């Protein structure tokens, strides 16, 4: 086992950190206060190649391997204080682009991915509904086949990037017969189709520079060519992407933990009370030590997923653990950072209260951590299935051509999203 980064990965890490520090987040406090999407930063990220890191060169990206993608995303989260921008990018990549990469036809990839890499198309995932949060199979948005088109009707809630998105991956019900897992389908829905509209922008506690909305699909006529995979494969498509979402989306959390640790060390080694640096008091020093423990453990899990995915292996258990330790680790670290700064930490100017507000969403999105603990329990054989939330085996192929490939591929997933 080799824990050394390659020269190329180290160069990518330092170039990304420098870019994020120098070019992004110039008005993070203002964007947070006004709930403003930093579009100029989005375009800077596109020009720097961030939006195409995991996308092969033939579709406009730079085709980084999974471990290098993770290292770059971690550096982005470290250098960029605007956690909302990082979250918007992650939703674009792991809530939208990854579905195209894994399940899109050649025509779909060529149509959408280059514009997603150049920043011209902003992607979003439209899955959650008022009565379908953790219970994905309960969703009621419908897609009715009419000739060579599908007509979509339904309302999606909590959609990150929703108000600014140009392309949605929408999960909808295409049937009522057969197993519940075979009744959903996934569609690529451009936001400019008639009947797609953001009915409400949602105001939230943190990550306020990522716009979130309720998006309605009212009689939206979508060409059948926009179906991802085959009809009825939607749930398999959702399952196959969750390893990427649960881990890659949280690489930035590890970077943010490092940033908060460094900020806190700077403060406790300069602030003096009772004639001493406050970091020399055991209570404060132990808070800092715990920050370091959480950081190192989350990073190890993260890199293990990157290592497995770079070898084309499944990583459901590891990705699930990564999601829990990174999201809860960052929330605790942000709380500890605020505490060791005393009253200064409580002031808006110091932006540690924003870091805490931003961190509190992590245990909820990309599947609530209660569900993930249930998944771990099921993977260990302790409990039964949560309505099929655990893909106990590799998700089934979603396109006829995949079926032939899967028959010869063995227990790997090809190593790339
Ligand atoms: C910042 C943010 C961004 C989001 N972005 C998107 C997006 O872009 N697209 C999208 O589709 N959705 C998005 N969501 C929605 C997110 O996917 C859901 O919030 C999440 O799946 C949980 O669903 P819920 O909120 O309805 O909670 P519920 O499902 O109602 O769960 C509430 C609580 O009950 C617990 N619980 C429920 N069932 C069980 C069980 N069987 N065992 C143990 N505990 C259980 C959960 O762990 C949770 O603590 C976002 C949410 C947030 C907070």
Short mmCIF file of C-alpha atoms and ligand atoms in Angstrom, two decimals:
data_model
loop_
_atom_site.label_atom_id
_atom_site.label_comp_id
_atom_site.label_asym_id
_atom_site.label_seq_id
_atom_site.Cartn_x
_atom_site.Cartn_y
_atom_site.Cartn_z
CA UNK A 1 0.00 0.00 0.00
CA UNK A 2 1.43 3.34 -1.08
CA UNK A 3 0.23 6.55 0.60
CA UNK A 4 2.47 8.86 -1.49
CA UNK A 5 0.82 11.17 -3.98
CA UNK A 6 2.44 11.16 -7.42
CA UNK A 7 4.30 14.27 -8.63
CA UNK A 8 1.37 14.95 -10.96
CA UNK A 9 -1.16 14.73 -8.11
CA UNK A 10 0.94 17.04 -5.94
CA UNK A 11 1.18 19.56 -8.77
CA UNK A 12 -2.59 19.36 -9.34
CA UNK A 13 -3.18 19.85 -5.60
CA UNK A 14 -1.02 22.95 -5.32
CA UNK A 15 -2.27 24.50 -8.60
CA UNK A 16 -5.89 23.95 -7.49
CA UNK A 17 -5.28 25.40 -4.03
CA UNK A 18 -3.60 28.49 -5.51
CA UNK A 19 -6.40 28.95 -8.07
CA UNK A 20 -9.13 28.56 -5.42
CA UNK A 21 -7.47 30.95 -2.96
CA UNK A 22 -6.60 33.63 -5.46
CA UNK A 23 -9.48 33.55 -7.92
CA UNK A 24 -12.58 32.34 -6.03
CA UNK A 25 -14.75 33.58 -3.20
CA UNK A 26 -13.99 37.30 -3.41
CA UNK A 27 -17.35 38.17 -1.85
CA UNK A 28 -18.27 34.98 -0.04
CA UNK A 29 -19.87 36.86 2.88
CA UNK A 30 -21.97 38.97 0.50
CA UNK A 31 -23.04 35.98 -1.60
CA UNK A 32 -24.03 34.19 1.62
CA UNK A 33 -25.97 37.18 2.92
CA UNK A 34 -27.78 37.86 -0.38
CA UNK A 35 -28.17 34.15 -1.31
CA UNK A 36 -26.44 35.00 -4.59
CA UNK A 37 -25.04 32.43 -7.01
CA UNK A 38 -21.42 33.45 -7.85
CA UNK A 39 -21.75 33.05 -11.61
CA UNK A 40 -18.40 34.73 -12.38
CA UNK A 41 -16.67 32.20 -10.08
CA UNK A 42 -18.56 29.40 -11.82
CA UNK A 43 -17.13 30.55 -15.16
CA UNK A 44 -13.64 30.87 -13.65
CA UNK A 45 -13.94 27.26 -12.47
CA UNK A 46 -15.05 26.20 -15.96
CA UNK A 47 -12.05 27.96 -17.55
CA UNK A 48 -9.73 26.34 -15.02
CA UNK A 49 -11.11 22.91 -16.02
CA UNK A 50 -12.84 22.11 -12.71
CA UNK A 51 -16.18 21.23 -14.36
CA UNK A 52 -14.50 18.69 -16.61
CA UNK A 53 -12.07 17.00 -14.19
CA UNK A 54 -13.71 13.55 -14.33
CA UNK A 55 -14.97 13.88 -17.93
CA UNK A 56 -12.93 12.20 -20.71
CA UNK A 57 -11.17 14.53 -23.16
CA UNK A 58 -13.38 13.41 -26.06
CA UNK A 59 -16.34 15.08 -24.29
CA UNK A 60 -14.50 18.27 -23.37
CA UNK A 61 -12.99 17.34 -19.99
CA UNK A 62 -9.53 16.49 -18.74
CA UNK A 63 -10.24 12.84 -17.95
CA UNK A 64 -8.63 12.73 -14.51
CA UNK A 65 -8.63 9.31 -12.86
CA UNK A 66 -10.93 8.99 -9.81
CA UNK A 67 -8.19 9.38 -7.18
CA UNK A 68 -6.76 12.49 -8.86
CA UNK A 69 -10.28 13.92 -9.19
CA UNK A 70 -10.74 13.44 -5.46
CA UNK A 71 -7.42 15.09 -4.62
CA UNK A 72 -8.33 18.05 -6.84
CA UNK A 73 -11.79 18.40 -5.24
CA UNK A 74 -10.24 18.22 -1.78
CA UNK A 75 -7.85 21.05 -2.74
CA UNK A 76 -10.78 23.05 -4.12
CA UNK A 77 -12.62 22.66 -0.79
CA UNK A 78 -9.45 23.68 1.06
CA UNK A 79 -8.66 26.77 -0.99
CA UNK A 80 -12.20 28.04 -1.64
CA UNK A 81 -13.99 29.46 1.38
CA UNK A 82 -17.28 29.60 -0.54
CA UNK A 83 -18.60 26.16 0.42
CA UNK A 84 -21.79 26.96 -1.50
CA UNK A 85 -19.85 27.28 -4.77
CA UNK A 86 -18.09 23.97 -4.09
CA UNK A 87 -21.47 22.37 -3.35
CA UNK A 88 -22.96 23.74 -6.59
CA UNK A 89 -20.03 22.25 -8.52
CA UNK A 90 -20.48 18.91 -6.78
CA UNK A 91 -24.19 18.84 -7.63
CA UNK A 92 -23.34 19.58 -11.26
CA UNK A 93 -20.73 16.79 -11.36
CA UNK A 94 -22.16 14.08 -9.10
CA UNK A 95 -25.87 14.87 -9.39
CA UNK A 96 -25.93 15.28 -13.16
CA UNK A 97 -22.72 14.69 -15.20
CA UNK A 98 -22.02 11.35 -13.53
CA UNK A 99 -25.34 9.96 -14.81
CA UNK A 100 -24.38 10.89 -18.36
CA UNK A 101 -20.91 9.42 -17.93
CA UNK A 102 -22.21 6.15 -16.54
CA UNK A 103 -25.48 5.70 -18.42
CA UNK A 104 -25.66 8.20 -21.28
CA UNK A 105 -25.68 7.04 -24.88
CA UNK A 106 -22.87 8.29 -27.11
CA UNK A 107 -25.27 10.81 -28.63
CA UNK A 108 -26.37 12.10 -25.19
CA UNK A 109 -22.77 12.44 -23.98
CA UNK A 110 -21.76 14.38 -27.10
CA UNK A 111 -24.85 16.59 -26.84
CA UNK A 112 -24.54 17.63 -23.20
CA UNK A 113 -21.10 16.97 -21.70
CA UNK A 114 -18.98 19.51 -23.65
CA UNK A 115 -21.36 22.33 -22.62
CA UNK A 116 -21.33 21.08 -19.03
CA UNK A 117 -17.51 21.18 -19.01
CA UNK A 118 -17.41 24.69 -20.49
CA UNK A 119 -19.84 25.94 -17.83
CA UNK A 120 -22.51 26.85 -20.39
CA UNK A 121 -24.90 24.20 -19.02
CA UNK A 122 -25.45 23.99 -15.27
CA UNK A 123 -26.63 20.56 -14.11
CA UNK A 124 -28.96 19.54 -11.29
CA UNK A 125 -30.53 16.38 -9.94
CA UNK A 126 -34.32 16.33 -9.44
CA UNK A 127 -35.15 13.37 -7.26
CA UNK A 128 -36.68 14.46 -3.92
CA UNK A 129 -40.38 15.22 -3.54
CA UNK A 130 -42.56 16.31 -0.62
CA UNK A 131 -43.45 12.68 0.19
CA UNK A 132 -40.32 11.03 -1.19
CA UNK A 133 -37.14 11.98 0.65
CA UNK A 134 -35.26 9.00 2.05
CA UNK A 135 -37.95 6.76 0.56
CA UNK A 136 -36.97 7.28 -3.07
CA UNK A 137 -39.33 4.59 -4.38
CA UNK A 138 -42.32 6.60 -3.12
CA UNK A 139 -41.85 9.34 -5.68
CA UNK A 140 -44.98 10.30 -7.66
CA UNK A 141 -43.70 12.40 -10.58
CA UNK A 142 -45.02 10.64 -13.67
CA UNK A 143 -43.65 10.17 -17.18
CA UNK A 144 -46.26 9.00 -19.71
CA UNK A 145 -45.10 7.62 -23.05
CA UNK A 146 -46.76 9.30 -26.06
CA UNK A 147 -45.30 8.11 -29.37
CA UNK A 148 -41.65 9.07 -29.51
CA UNK A 149 -41.93 11.36 -26.48
CA UNK A 150 -42.58 11.21 -22.73
CA UNK A 151 -44.79 13.72 -20.92
CA UNK A 152 -43.62 14.56 -17.39
CA UNK A 153 -45.83 15.83 -14.57
CA UNK A 154 -44.74 16.40 -10.98
CA UNK A 155 -43.00 18.67 -8.50
CA UNK A 156 -39.47 18.25 -7.14
CA UNK A 157 -38.30 19.80 -3.88
CA UNK A 158 -34.94 20.87 -2.45
CA UNK A 159 -33.29 20.95 -5.89
CA UNK A 160 -29.77 22.36 -5.54
CA UNK A 161 -28.81 24.56 -8.53
CA UNK A 162 -32.52 24.26 -9.51
CA UNK A 163 -33.19 27.99 -10.04
CA UNK A 164 -30.09 28.40 -12.27
CA UNK A 165 -29.96 24.93 -13.85
CA UNK A 166 -30.01 24.36 -17.60
CA UNK A 167 -30.25 20.58 -17.44
CA UNK A 168 -32.02 18.32 -14.94
CA UNK A 169 -31.69 14.60 -14.40
CA UNK A 170 -35.29 13.88 -13.41
CA UNK A 171 -36.44 10.64 -11.83
CA UNK A 172 -40.06 9.78 -12.62
CA UNK A 173 -42.51 6.89 -12.39
CA UNK A 174 -43.10 5.16 -15.74
CA UNK A 175 -45.13 2.21 -14.51
CA UNK A 176 -47.19 0.74 -11.67
CA UNK A 177 -46.69 -2.96 -12.44
CA UNK A 178 -43.90 -5.31 -11.39
CA UNK A 179 -41.32 -4.79 -8.64
CA UNK A 180 -41.21 -1.23 -7.16
CA UNK A 181 -37.51 -1.07 -8.18
CA UNK A 182 -38.51 -1.41 -11.86
CA UNK A 183 -41.09 1.38 -11.99
CA UNK A 184 -38.82 4.43 -12.19
CA UNK A 185 -36.97 5.96 -15.14
CA UNK A 186 -34.42 8.75 -15.44
CA UNK A 187 -34.65 11.57 -17.99
CA UNK A 188 -32.40 14.36 -19.24
CA UNK A 189 -34.66 17.42 -19.15
CA UNK A 190 -33.39 20.77 -20.51
CA UNK A 191 -34.71 23.63 -18.39
CA UNK A 192 -35.90 25.58 -21.44
CA UNK A 193 -38.55 23.01 -22.38
CA UNK A 194 -42.08 24.41 -22.01
CA UNK A 195 -43.57 23.44 -18.64
CA UNK A 196 -40.31 23.43 -16.63
CA UNK A 197 -40.28 26.19 -14.03
CA UNK A 198 -38.88 27.04 -10.64
CA UNK A 199 -42.01 27.73 -8.63
CA UNK A 200 -40.16 28.79 -5.50
CA UNK A 201 -36.60 29.61 -4.47
CA UNK A 202 -35.91 28.08 -1.05
CA UNK A 203 -34.04 30.07 1.55
CA UNK A 204 -31.78 27.94 3.72
CA UNK A 205 -29.49 27.93 6.75
CA UNK A 206 -26.19 27.44 4.94
CA UNK A 207 -24.66 26.85 1.50
CA UNK A 208 -26.63 29.95 0.60
CA UNK A 209 -24.68 30.69 -2.59
CA UNK A 210 -26.03 27.43 -4.04
CA UNK A 211 -29.54 28.33 -5.15
CA UNK A 212 -32.15 25.75 -4.16
CA UNK A 213 -35.69 25.52 -5.48
CA UNK A 214 -38.96 23.74 -5.92
CA UNK A 215 -39.08 22.82 -9.59
CA UNK A 216 -42.33 21.94 -11.35
CA UNK A 217 -42.59 19.78 -14.46
CA UNK A 218 -46.03 20.50 -15.92
CA UNK A 219 -46.90 18.52 -19.04
CA UNK A 220 -43.24 18.66 -20.13
CA UNK A 221 -42.85 16.86 -23.44
CA UNK A 222 -39.41 15.23 -23.55
CA UNK A 223 -38.05 13.35 -26.59
CA UNK A 224 -37.67 9.61 -25.90
CA UNK A 225 -34.03 10.12 -26.94
CA UNK A 226 -33.58 11.88 -23.56
CA UNK A 227 -34.32 8.72 -21.58
CA UNK A 228 -31.21 7.59 -19.67
CA UNK A 229 -30.67 3.86 -20.09
CA UNK A 230 -33.89 1.93 -20.62
CA UNK A 231 -37.41 2.52 -19.35
CA UNK A 232 -37.73 1.13 -15.82
CA UNK A 233 -33.96 1.33 -15.14
CA UNK A 234 -34.21 4.60 -13.16
CA UNK A 235 -33.72 3.05 -9.75
CA UNK A 236 -30.71 1.03 -10.91
CA UNK A 237 -29.28 4.22 -12.40
CA UNK A 238 -29.78 6.03 -9.09
CA UNK A 239 -28.12 3.17 -7.16
CA UNK A 240 -25.14 2.98 -9.46
CA UNK A 241 -24.30 6.65 -8.93
CA UNK A 242 -24.51 6.72 -5.15
CA UNK A 243 -20.95 5.52 -4.57
CA UNK A 244 -19.70 8.54 -6.50
CA UNK A 245 -22.10 10.95 -4.82
CA UNK A 246 -21.45 9.73 -1.26
CA UNK A 247 -17.69 10.07 -1.54
CA UNK A 248 -16.63 12.52 -4.27
CA UNK A 249 -19.18 15.07 -3.12
CA UNK A 250 -17.47 15.05 0.30
CA UNK A 251 -13.87 15.43 -0.85
CA UNK A 252 -14.31 19.19 -0.41
CA UNK A 253 -15.37 18.55 3.19
CA UNK A 254 -11.94 17.10 3.92
CA UNK A 255 -10.32 20.21 2.44
CA UNK A 256 -12.62 22.44 4.52
CA UNK A 257 -11.68 20.49 7.67
CA UNK A 258 -8.01 21.16 6.92
CA UNK A 259 -8.71 24.88 6.42
CA UNK A 260 -10.64 25.15 9.69
CA UNK A 261 -7.92 23.25 11.55
CA UNK A 262 -5.23 25.63 10.27
CA UNK A 263 -7.36 28.70 11.07
CA UNK A 264 -7.92 27.38 14.59
CA UNK A 265 -4.26 26.55 15.19
CA UNK A 266 -3.31 30.07 14.06
CA UNK A 267 -5.78 31.52 16.53
CA UNK A 268 -4.97 29.39 19.58
CA UNK A 269 -1.23 29.97 19.12
CA UNK A 270 -1.66 33.75 18.95
CA UNK A 271 -4.52 34.50 21.35
CA UNK A 272 -3.28 34.86 24.95
CA UNK A 273 -5.27 34.66 28.19
CA UNK A 274 -3.98 34.20 31.73
CA UNK A 275 -0.53 35.13 30.37
CA UNK A 276 -0.33 32.11 28.01
CA UNK A 277 -1.34 31.05 24.51
CA UNK A 278 -4.81 29.51 24.87
CA UNK A 279 -3.59 26.50 22.83
CA UNK A 280 -1.37 25.56 25.76
CA UNK A 281 -4.45 24.83 27.91
CA UNK A 282 -5.22 21.15 27.74
CA UNK A 283 -8.95 21.64 27.06
CA UNK A 284 -8.22 23.75 23.96
CA UNK A 285 -5.32 21.55 22.80
CA UNK A 286 -7.56 18.48 22.93
CA UNK A 287 -10.19 20.21 20.76
CA UNK A 288 -7.44 20.81 18.18
CA UNK A 289 -6.20 17.22 18.49
CA UNK A 290 -9.74 15.95 17.83
CA UNK A 291 -9.96 18.15 14.73
CA UNK A 292 -6.80 16.51 13.46
CA UNK A 293 -8.11 13.01 14.20
CA UNK A 294 -11.35 13.67 12.30
CA UNK A 295 -9.42 15.13 9.35
CA UNK A 296 -6.96 12.23 9.04
CA UNK A 297 -9.66 9.54 9.36
CA UNK A 298 -11.95 11.20 6.81
CA UNK A 299 -9.04 11.63 4.39
CA UNK A 300 -8.00 8.00 4.72
CA UNK A 301 -11.54 6.82 3.94
CA UNK A 302 -11.82 9.25 1.06
CA UNK A 303 -8.57 8.12 -0.54
CA UNK A 304 -9.52 4.49 -0.04
CA UNK A 305 -12.64 5.07 -2.13
CA UNK A 306 -10.56 6.92 -4.74
CA UNK A 307 -8.08 4.03 -4.79
CA UNK A 308 -10.85 1.43 -5.17
CA UNK A 309 -12.66 3.38 -7.88
CA UNK A 310 -9.38 3.99 -9.74
CA UNK A 311 -9.04 0.21 -9.90
CA UNK A 312 -12.60 -0.16 -11.14
CA UNK A 313 -13.78 -1.78 -7.92
CA UNK A 314 -17.07 -1.31 -6.08
CA UNK A 315 -16.83 0.82 -2.93
CA UNK A 316 -20.31 0.98 -1.46
CA UNK A 317 -19.27 0.26 2.14
CA UNK A 318 -16.30 2.61 2.00
CA UNK A 319 -18.26 5.39 0.26
CA UNK A 320 -21.03 5.13 2.85
CA UNK A 321 -18.52 5.39 5.72
CA UNK A 322 -16.80 8.31 3.97
CA UNK A 323 -20.11 10.17 3.72
CA UNK A 324 -20.74 9.76 7.44
CA UNK A 325 -17.24 10.58 8.74
CA UNK A 326 -16.69 13.52 6.38
CA UNK A 327 -20.10 15.15 6.90
CA UNK A 328 -20.25 14.67 10.67
CA UNK A 329 -16.52 15.37 10.99
CA UNK A 330 -16.85 18.73 9.26
CA UNK A 331 -19.91 19.71 11.32
CA UNK A 332 -18.06 18.93 14.59
CA UNK A 333 -14.89 20.62 13.42
CA UNK A 334 -16.79 23.78 12.41
CA UNK A 335 -18.43 23.83 15.85
CA UNK A 336 -15.06 23.36 17.57
CA UNK A 337 -13.47 26.10 15.41
CA UNK A 338 -16.20 28.49 16.47
CA UNK A 339 -15.72 27.60 20.15
CA UNK A 340 -11.94 28.01 20.26
CA UNK A 341 -12.37 31.48 18.72
CA UNK A 342 -14.65 32.53 21.60
CA UNK A 343 -16.84 35.57 20.86
CA UNK A 344 -14.91 36.26 17.66
CA UNK A 345 -16.14 32.92 16.32
CA UNK A 346 -19.71 34.07 16.89
CA UNK A 347 -19.30 37.22 14.79
CA UNK A 348 -20.45 37.24 11.17
CA UNK A 349 -17.23 39.07 10.14
CA UNK A 350 -15.04 36.11 11.04
CA UNK A 351 -17.21 33.79 8.91
CA UNK A 352 -16.86 30.82 11.24
CA UNK A 353 -20.57 30.91 11.97
CA UNK A 354 -21.08 30.64 8.18
CA UNK A 355 -18.72 27.66 8.05
CA UNK A 356 -20.84 25.99 10.75
CA UNK A 357 -24.11 26.79 8.97
CA UNK A 358 -22.65 25.44 5.71
CA UNK A 359 -21.47 22.25 7.40
CA UNK A 360 -24.83 21.34 8.93
CA UNK A 361 -26.36 20.29 5.60
CA UNK A 362 -23.84 17.49 4.96
CA UNK A 363 -25.42 14.89 7.26
CA UNK A 364 -28.77 15.40 5.43
CA UNK A 365 -28.09 15.67 1.70
CA UNK A 366 -26.84 12.82 -0.52
CA UNK A 367 -28.97 10.57 1.70
CA UNK A 368 -29.50 11.27 5.40
CA UNK A 369 -26.89 9.69 7.66
CA UNK A 370 -29.59 7.68 9.48
CA UNK A 371 -30.23 5.91 6.19
CA UNK A 372 -26.51 5.38 5.63
CA UNK A 373 -26.09 3.77 9.05
CA UNK A 374 -28.99 1.49 8.06
CA UNK A 375 -27.16 0.65 4.83
CA UNK A 376 -24.01 -0.28 6.79
CA UNK A 377 -26.08 -2.44 9.16
CA UNK A 378 -27.63 -4.18 6.19
CA UNK A 379 -24.28 -4.69 4.46
CA UNK A 380 -23.11 -6.39 7.65
CA UNK A 381 -26.17 -8.65 7.59
CA UNK A 382 -27.70 -7.18 10.76
CA UNK A 383 -30.97 -5.91 9.33
CA UNK A 384 -33.30 -6.39 6.40
CA UNK A 385 -33.52 -4.16 3.35
CA UNK A 386 -34.79 -0.57 3.59
CA UNK A 387 -37.09 -0.83 0.55
CA UNK A 388 -34.12 -1.68 -1.63
CA UNK A 389 -31.83 1.21 -0.56
CA UNK A 390 -28.84 -1.15 -0.54
CA UNK A 391 -27.61 -2.50 -3.84
CA UNK A 392 -26.49 -5.78 -2.27
CA UNK A 393 -24.97 -6.72 -5.56
CA UNK A 394 -23.68 -4.66 -8.44
CA UNK A 395 -26.61 -2.64 -9.91
CA UNK A 396 -28.06 -4.28 -13.00
CA UNK A 397 -27.02 -2.98 -16.44
CA UNK A 398 -29.27 -0.15 -17.61
CA UNK A 399 -28.76 -0.40 -21.37
CA UNK A 400 -28.73 -3.44 -23.66
CA UNK A 401 -25.10 -2.75 -24.68
CA UNK A 402 -24.07 -2.63 -21.00
CA UNK A 403 -25.53 -6.10 -20.48
CA UNK A 404 -23.05 -7.60 -22.94
CA UNK A 405 -20.17 -5.67 -21.38
CA UNK A 406 -21.20 -6.64 -17.84
CA UNK A 407 -21.23 -10.30 -18.80
CA UNK A 408 -17.48 -10.14 -19.37
CA UNK A 409 -16.46 -7.31 -17.01
CA UNK A 410 -16.28 -9.22 -13.72
CA UNK A 411 -16.64 -7.46 -10.37
CA UNK A 412 -15.34 -4.10 -11.55
CA UNK A 413 -17.03 -0.98 -12.83
CA UNK A 414 -14.47 0.19 -15.35
CA UNK A 415 -12.74 2.67 -13.05
CA UNK A 416 -14.36 5.82 -14.35
CA UNK A 417 -17.73 7.41 -13.76
C1 LIG B 1 -28.59 21.18 1.39
C2 LIG B 1 -29.46 20.14 0.73
C3 LIG B 1 -29.37 19.96 -0.63
C4 LIG B 1 -30.21 19.04 -1.27
N1 LIG B 1 -30.14 18.92 -2.64
C5 LIG B 1 -30.98 18.05 -3.28
C6 LIG B 1 -30.95 17.95 -4.72
O1 LIG B 1 -30.17 18.62 -5.40
N2 LIG B 1 -31.80 17.09 -5.33
C7 LIG B 1 -32.68 16.32 -4.62
O2 LIG B 1 -33.40 15.56 -5.24
N3 LIG B 1 -32.73 16.41 -3.26
C8 LIG B 1 -31.91 17.25 -2.58
N4 LIG B 1 -31.94 17.36 -1.21
C9 LIG B 1 -32.90 16.55 -0.47
C10 LIG B 1 -32.22 15.37 0.22
O3 LIG B 1 -31.87 14.39 -0.71
C11 LIG B 1 -33.21 14.85 1.29
O4 LIG B 1 -33.29 15.88 2.26
C12 LIG B 1 -32.74 13.58 1.94
O5 LIG B 1 -32.81 12.50 1.04
C13 LIG B 1 -33.60 13.25 3.18
O6 LIG B 1 -34.95 13.30 2.86
P1 LIG B 1 -35.94 14.20 3.76
O7 LIG B 1 -35.35 15.54 3.94
O8 LIG B 1 -37.29 14.12 3.17
O9 LIG B 1 -35.94 13.51 5.19
P2 LIG B 1 -36.79 12.24 5.67
O10 LIG B 1 -36.68 11.13 4.67
O11 LIG B 1 -38.14 12.71 6.06
O12 LIG B 1 -35.97 11.83 6.98
C14 LIG B 1 -36.02 12.63 8.17
C15 LIG B 1 -35.16 11.96 9.23
O13 LIG B 1 -35.63 10.63 9.45
C16 LIG B 1 -34.58 9.70 9.29
N5 LIG B 1 -35.09 8.48 8.64
C17 LIG B 1 -36.04 8.36 7.68
N6 LIG B 1 -36.23 7.08 7.36
C18 LIG B 1 -35.36 6.35 8.12
C19 LIG B 1 -35.06 4.97 8.24
N7 LIG B 1 -35.66 4.05 7.49
N8 LIG B 1 -34.10 4.61 9.13
C20 LIG B 1 -33.45 5.52 9.89
N9 LIG B 1 -33.69 6.85 9.81
C21 LIG B 1 -34.62 7.25 8.94
C22 LIG B 1 -33.55 10.37 8.38
O14 LIG B 1 -32.24 9.87 8.62
C23 LIG B 1 -33.69 11.83 8.78
O15 LIG B 1 -32.87 12.08 9.91
C24 LIG B 1 -31.13 18.27 -0.53
C25 LIG B 1 -31.18 18.44 0.87
C26 LIG B 1 -30.37 19.37 1.48
C27 LIG B 1 -30.46 19.55 2.97
#
